[in-house]
mmCIF file of C-alpha atoms in Angstrom:
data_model
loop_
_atom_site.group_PDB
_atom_site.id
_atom_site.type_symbol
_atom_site.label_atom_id
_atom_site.label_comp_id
_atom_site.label_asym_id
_atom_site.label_seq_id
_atom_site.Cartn_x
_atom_site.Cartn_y
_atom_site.Cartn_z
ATOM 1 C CA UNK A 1 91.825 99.326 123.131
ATOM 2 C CA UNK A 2 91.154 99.035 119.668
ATOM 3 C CA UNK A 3 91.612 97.254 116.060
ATOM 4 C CA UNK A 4 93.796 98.120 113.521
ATOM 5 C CA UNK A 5 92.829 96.240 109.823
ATOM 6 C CA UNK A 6 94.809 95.914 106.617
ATOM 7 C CA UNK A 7 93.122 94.810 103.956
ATOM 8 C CA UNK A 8 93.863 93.155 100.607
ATOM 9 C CA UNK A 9 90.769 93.218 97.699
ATOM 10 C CA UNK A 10 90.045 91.222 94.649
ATOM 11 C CA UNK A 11 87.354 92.155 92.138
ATOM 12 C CA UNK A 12 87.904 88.976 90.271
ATOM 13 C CA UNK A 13 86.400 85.880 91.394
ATOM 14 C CA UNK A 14 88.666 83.904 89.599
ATOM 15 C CA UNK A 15 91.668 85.911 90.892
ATOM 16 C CA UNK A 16 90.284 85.219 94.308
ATOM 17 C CA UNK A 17 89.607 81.936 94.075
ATOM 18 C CA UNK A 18 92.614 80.966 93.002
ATOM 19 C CA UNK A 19 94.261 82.781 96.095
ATOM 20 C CA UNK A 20 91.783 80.920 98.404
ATOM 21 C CA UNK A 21 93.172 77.685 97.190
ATOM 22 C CA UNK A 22 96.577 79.153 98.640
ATOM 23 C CA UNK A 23 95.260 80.197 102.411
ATOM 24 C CA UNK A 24 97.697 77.724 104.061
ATOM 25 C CA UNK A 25 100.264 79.344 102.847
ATOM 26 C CA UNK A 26 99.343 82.673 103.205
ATOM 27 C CA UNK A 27 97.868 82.408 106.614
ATOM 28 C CA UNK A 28 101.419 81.087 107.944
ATOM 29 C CA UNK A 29 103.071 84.391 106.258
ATOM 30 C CA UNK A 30 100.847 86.235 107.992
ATOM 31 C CA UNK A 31 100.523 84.334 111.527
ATOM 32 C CA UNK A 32 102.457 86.824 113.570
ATOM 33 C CA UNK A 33 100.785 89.722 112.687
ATOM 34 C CA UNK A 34 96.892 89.302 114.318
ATOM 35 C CA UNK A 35 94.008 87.416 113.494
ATOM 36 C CA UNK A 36 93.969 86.466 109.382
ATOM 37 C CA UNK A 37 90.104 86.792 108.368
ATOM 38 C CA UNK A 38 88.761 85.503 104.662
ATOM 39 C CA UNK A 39 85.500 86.373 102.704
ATOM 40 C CA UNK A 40 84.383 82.884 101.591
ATOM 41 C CA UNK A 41 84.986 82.691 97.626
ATOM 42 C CA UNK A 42 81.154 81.410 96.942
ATOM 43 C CA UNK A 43 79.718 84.499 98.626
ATOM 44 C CA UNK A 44 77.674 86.850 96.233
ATOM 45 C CA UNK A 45 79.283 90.036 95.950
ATOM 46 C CA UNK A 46 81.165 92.432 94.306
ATOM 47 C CA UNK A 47 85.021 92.222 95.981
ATOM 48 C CA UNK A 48 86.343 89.566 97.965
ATOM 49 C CA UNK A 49 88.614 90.565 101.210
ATOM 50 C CA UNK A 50 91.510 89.220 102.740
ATOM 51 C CA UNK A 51 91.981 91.137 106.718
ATOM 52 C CA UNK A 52 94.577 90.277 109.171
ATOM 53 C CA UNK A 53 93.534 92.198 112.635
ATOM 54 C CA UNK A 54 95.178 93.337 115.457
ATOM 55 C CA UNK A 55 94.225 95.093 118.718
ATOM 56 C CA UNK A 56 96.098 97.694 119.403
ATOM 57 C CA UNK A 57 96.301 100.641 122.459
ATOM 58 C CA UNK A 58 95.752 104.140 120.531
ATOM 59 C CA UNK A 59 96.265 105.826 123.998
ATOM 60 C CA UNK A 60 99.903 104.633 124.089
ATOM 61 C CA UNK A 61 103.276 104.531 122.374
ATOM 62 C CA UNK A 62 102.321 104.159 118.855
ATOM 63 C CA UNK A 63 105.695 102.318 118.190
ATOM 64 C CA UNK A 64 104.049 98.399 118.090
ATOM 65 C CA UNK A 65 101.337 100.159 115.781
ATOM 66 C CA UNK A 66 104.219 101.338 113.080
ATOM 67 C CA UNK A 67 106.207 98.372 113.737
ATOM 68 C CA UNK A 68 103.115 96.168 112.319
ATOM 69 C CA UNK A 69 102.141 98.138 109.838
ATOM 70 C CA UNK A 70 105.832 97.905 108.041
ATOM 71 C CA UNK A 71 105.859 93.974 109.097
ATOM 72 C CA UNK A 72 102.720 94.121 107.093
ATOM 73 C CA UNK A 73 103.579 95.973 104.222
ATOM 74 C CA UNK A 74 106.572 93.492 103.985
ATOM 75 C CA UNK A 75 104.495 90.490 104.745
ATOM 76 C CA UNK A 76 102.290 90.892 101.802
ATOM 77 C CA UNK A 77 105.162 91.800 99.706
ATOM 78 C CA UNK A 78 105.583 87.476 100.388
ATOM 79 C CA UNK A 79 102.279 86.508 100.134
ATOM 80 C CA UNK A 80 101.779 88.823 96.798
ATOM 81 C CA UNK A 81 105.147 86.790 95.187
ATOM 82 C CA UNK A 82 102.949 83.334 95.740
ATOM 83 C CA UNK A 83 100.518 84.917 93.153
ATOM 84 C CA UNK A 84 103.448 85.131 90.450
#
């Protein structure tokens, strides 16, 4: 067993920040699809990440795998149109 990722980035804090205020929202969008995991917005660095994590059997029919990554891919399509 093991974890497949997707990963939205922001370089700009205030970009990011603003999202933050938002995660309600976004973390019900993404609730079906695995475990939805924030960088805090005061943290010192460079980007801030948004991850939403799922485990998933490589060994196996890859079919769940695809099926999440294009519920993903439409997913974030959603949670991109709350950022206008």
């Amino acid at each position: 067993m093991a974890a497949i990722l997707r990963s939205t980035y922001f370089t700009d804090t205030f970009q990011y920040a603003k999202f933050y205020t938002m995660r309600d929202s976004v973390e019900r969008i993404l609730a079906n699809l695995g475990e939805v995991m924030w960088d805090e917005p005061e943290s010192d660095k460079k980007n801030w990440h948004l991850w939403v994590r799922r485990n998933v059997d490589f060994s196996g029919d890859m079919t769940e795998a695809y099926r999440w990554m294009t519920d993903g891919l439409l997913a974030r399509r959603n949670v991109y149109e709350l950022l206008g």
